[in-house]
mmCIF file of C-alpha atoms in Angstrom:
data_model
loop_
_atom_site.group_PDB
_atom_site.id
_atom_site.type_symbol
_atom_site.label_atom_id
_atom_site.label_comp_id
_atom_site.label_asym_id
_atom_site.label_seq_id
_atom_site.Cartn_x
_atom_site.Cartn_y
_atom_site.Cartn_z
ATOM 1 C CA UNK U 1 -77.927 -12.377 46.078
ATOM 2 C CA UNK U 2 -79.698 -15.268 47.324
ATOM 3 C CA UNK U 3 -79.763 -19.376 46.290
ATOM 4 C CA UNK U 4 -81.647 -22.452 47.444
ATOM 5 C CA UNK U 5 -79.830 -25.809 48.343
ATOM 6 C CA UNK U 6 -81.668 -28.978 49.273
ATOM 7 C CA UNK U 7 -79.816 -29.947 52.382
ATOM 8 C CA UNK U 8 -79.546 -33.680 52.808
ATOM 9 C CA UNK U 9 -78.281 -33.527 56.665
ATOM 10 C CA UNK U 10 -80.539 -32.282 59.778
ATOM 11 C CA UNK U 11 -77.401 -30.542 60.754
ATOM 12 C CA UNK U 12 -74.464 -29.435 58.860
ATOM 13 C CA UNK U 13 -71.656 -26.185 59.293
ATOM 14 C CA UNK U 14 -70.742 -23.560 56.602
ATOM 15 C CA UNK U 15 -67.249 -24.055 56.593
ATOM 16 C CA UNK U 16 -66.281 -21.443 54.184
ATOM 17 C CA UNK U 17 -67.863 -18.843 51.700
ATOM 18 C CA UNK U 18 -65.798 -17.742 48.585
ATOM 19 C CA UNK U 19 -66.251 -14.943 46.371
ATOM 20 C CA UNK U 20 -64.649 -14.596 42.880
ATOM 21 C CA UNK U 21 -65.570 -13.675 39.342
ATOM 22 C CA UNK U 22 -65.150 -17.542 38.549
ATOM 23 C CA UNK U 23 -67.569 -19.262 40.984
ATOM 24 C CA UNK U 24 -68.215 -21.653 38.109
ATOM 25 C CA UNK U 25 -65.045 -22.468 37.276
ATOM 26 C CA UNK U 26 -64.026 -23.294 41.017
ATOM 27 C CA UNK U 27 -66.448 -24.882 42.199
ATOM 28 C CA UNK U 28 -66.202 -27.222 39.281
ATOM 29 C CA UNK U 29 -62.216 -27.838 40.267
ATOM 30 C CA UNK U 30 -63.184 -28.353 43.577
ATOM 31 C CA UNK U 31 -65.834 -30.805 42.819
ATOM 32 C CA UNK U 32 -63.193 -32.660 40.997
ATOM 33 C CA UNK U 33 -60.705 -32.008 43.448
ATOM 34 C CA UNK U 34 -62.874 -33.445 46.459
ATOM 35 C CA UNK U 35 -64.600 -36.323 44.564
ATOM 36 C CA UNK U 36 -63.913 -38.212 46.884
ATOM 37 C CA UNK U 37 -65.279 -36.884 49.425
ATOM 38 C CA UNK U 38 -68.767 -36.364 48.322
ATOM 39 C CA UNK U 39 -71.316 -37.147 50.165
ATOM 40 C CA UNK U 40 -74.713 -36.583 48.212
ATOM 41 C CA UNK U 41 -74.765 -34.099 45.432
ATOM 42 C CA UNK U 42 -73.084 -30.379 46.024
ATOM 43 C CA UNK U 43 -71.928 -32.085 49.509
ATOM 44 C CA UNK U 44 -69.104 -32.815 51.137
ATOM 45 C CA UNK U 45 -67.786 -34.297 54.299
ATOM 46 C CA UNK U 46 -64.248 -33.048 54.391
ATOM 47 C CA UNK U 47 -62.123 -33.572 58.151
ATOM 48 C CA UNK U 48 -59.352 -31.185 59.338
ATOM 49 C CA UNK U 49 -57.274 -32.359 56.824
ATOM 50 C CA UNK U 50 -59.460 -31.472 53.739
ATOM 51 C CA UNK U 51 -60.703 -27.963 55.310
ATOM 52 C CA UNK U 52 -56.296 -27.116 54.999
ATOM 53 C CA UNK U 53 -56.435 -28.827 51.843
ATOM 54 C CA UNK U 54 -58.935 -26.429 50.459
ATOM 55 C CA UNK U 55 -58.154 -23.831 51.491
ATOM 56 C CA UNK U 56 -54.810 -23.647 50.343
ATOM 57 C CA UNK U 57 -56.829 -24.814 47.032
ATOM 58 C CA UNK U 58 -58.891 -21.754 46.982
ATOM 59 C CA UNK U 59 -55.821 -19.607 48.263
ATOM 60 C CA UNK U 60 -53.341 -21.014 44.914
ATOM 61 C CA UNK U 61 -56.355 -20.344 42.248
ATOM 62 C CA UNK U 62 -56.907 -16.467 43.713
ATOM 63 C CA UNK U 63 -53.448 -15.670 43.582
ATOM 64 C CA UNK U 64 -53.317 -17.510 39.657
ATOM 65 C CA UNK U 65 -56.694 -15.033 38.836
ATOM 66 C CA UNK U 66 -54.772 -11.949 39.972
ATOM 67 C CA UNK U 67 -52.017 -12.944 37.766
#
């Protein structure tokens, strides 16, 4: 599957990709989850410390979903 995304940076890194049957549902957490941190939109500029934050995040809901 493919999607479009209006990219508001000349140069930006895919830090992560994450597949689940609730892409919905997560993203929407993590959009509340990294409010702060939003930049313009669906984007984010998230340091070191966000990127661990994240992805311990995404690691907690995948375990709850296999539950």
């Amino acid at each position: 599957e493919s999607f479009r995304v209006t990219v508001p940076f000349l140069q930006f890194d895919v830090m992560q990709i994450v597949k689940t049957l609730e892409a919905k549902k997560l993203e929407k957490l993590l959009h509340e989850e990294f409010k702060d941190k939003r930049v313009k939109g669906e984007w984010f500029s998230l340091d070191n410390i966000d990127l661990e934050r994240f992805d311990n995040y995404v690691l907690n809901y995948l375990r709850e979903q296999k539950k």
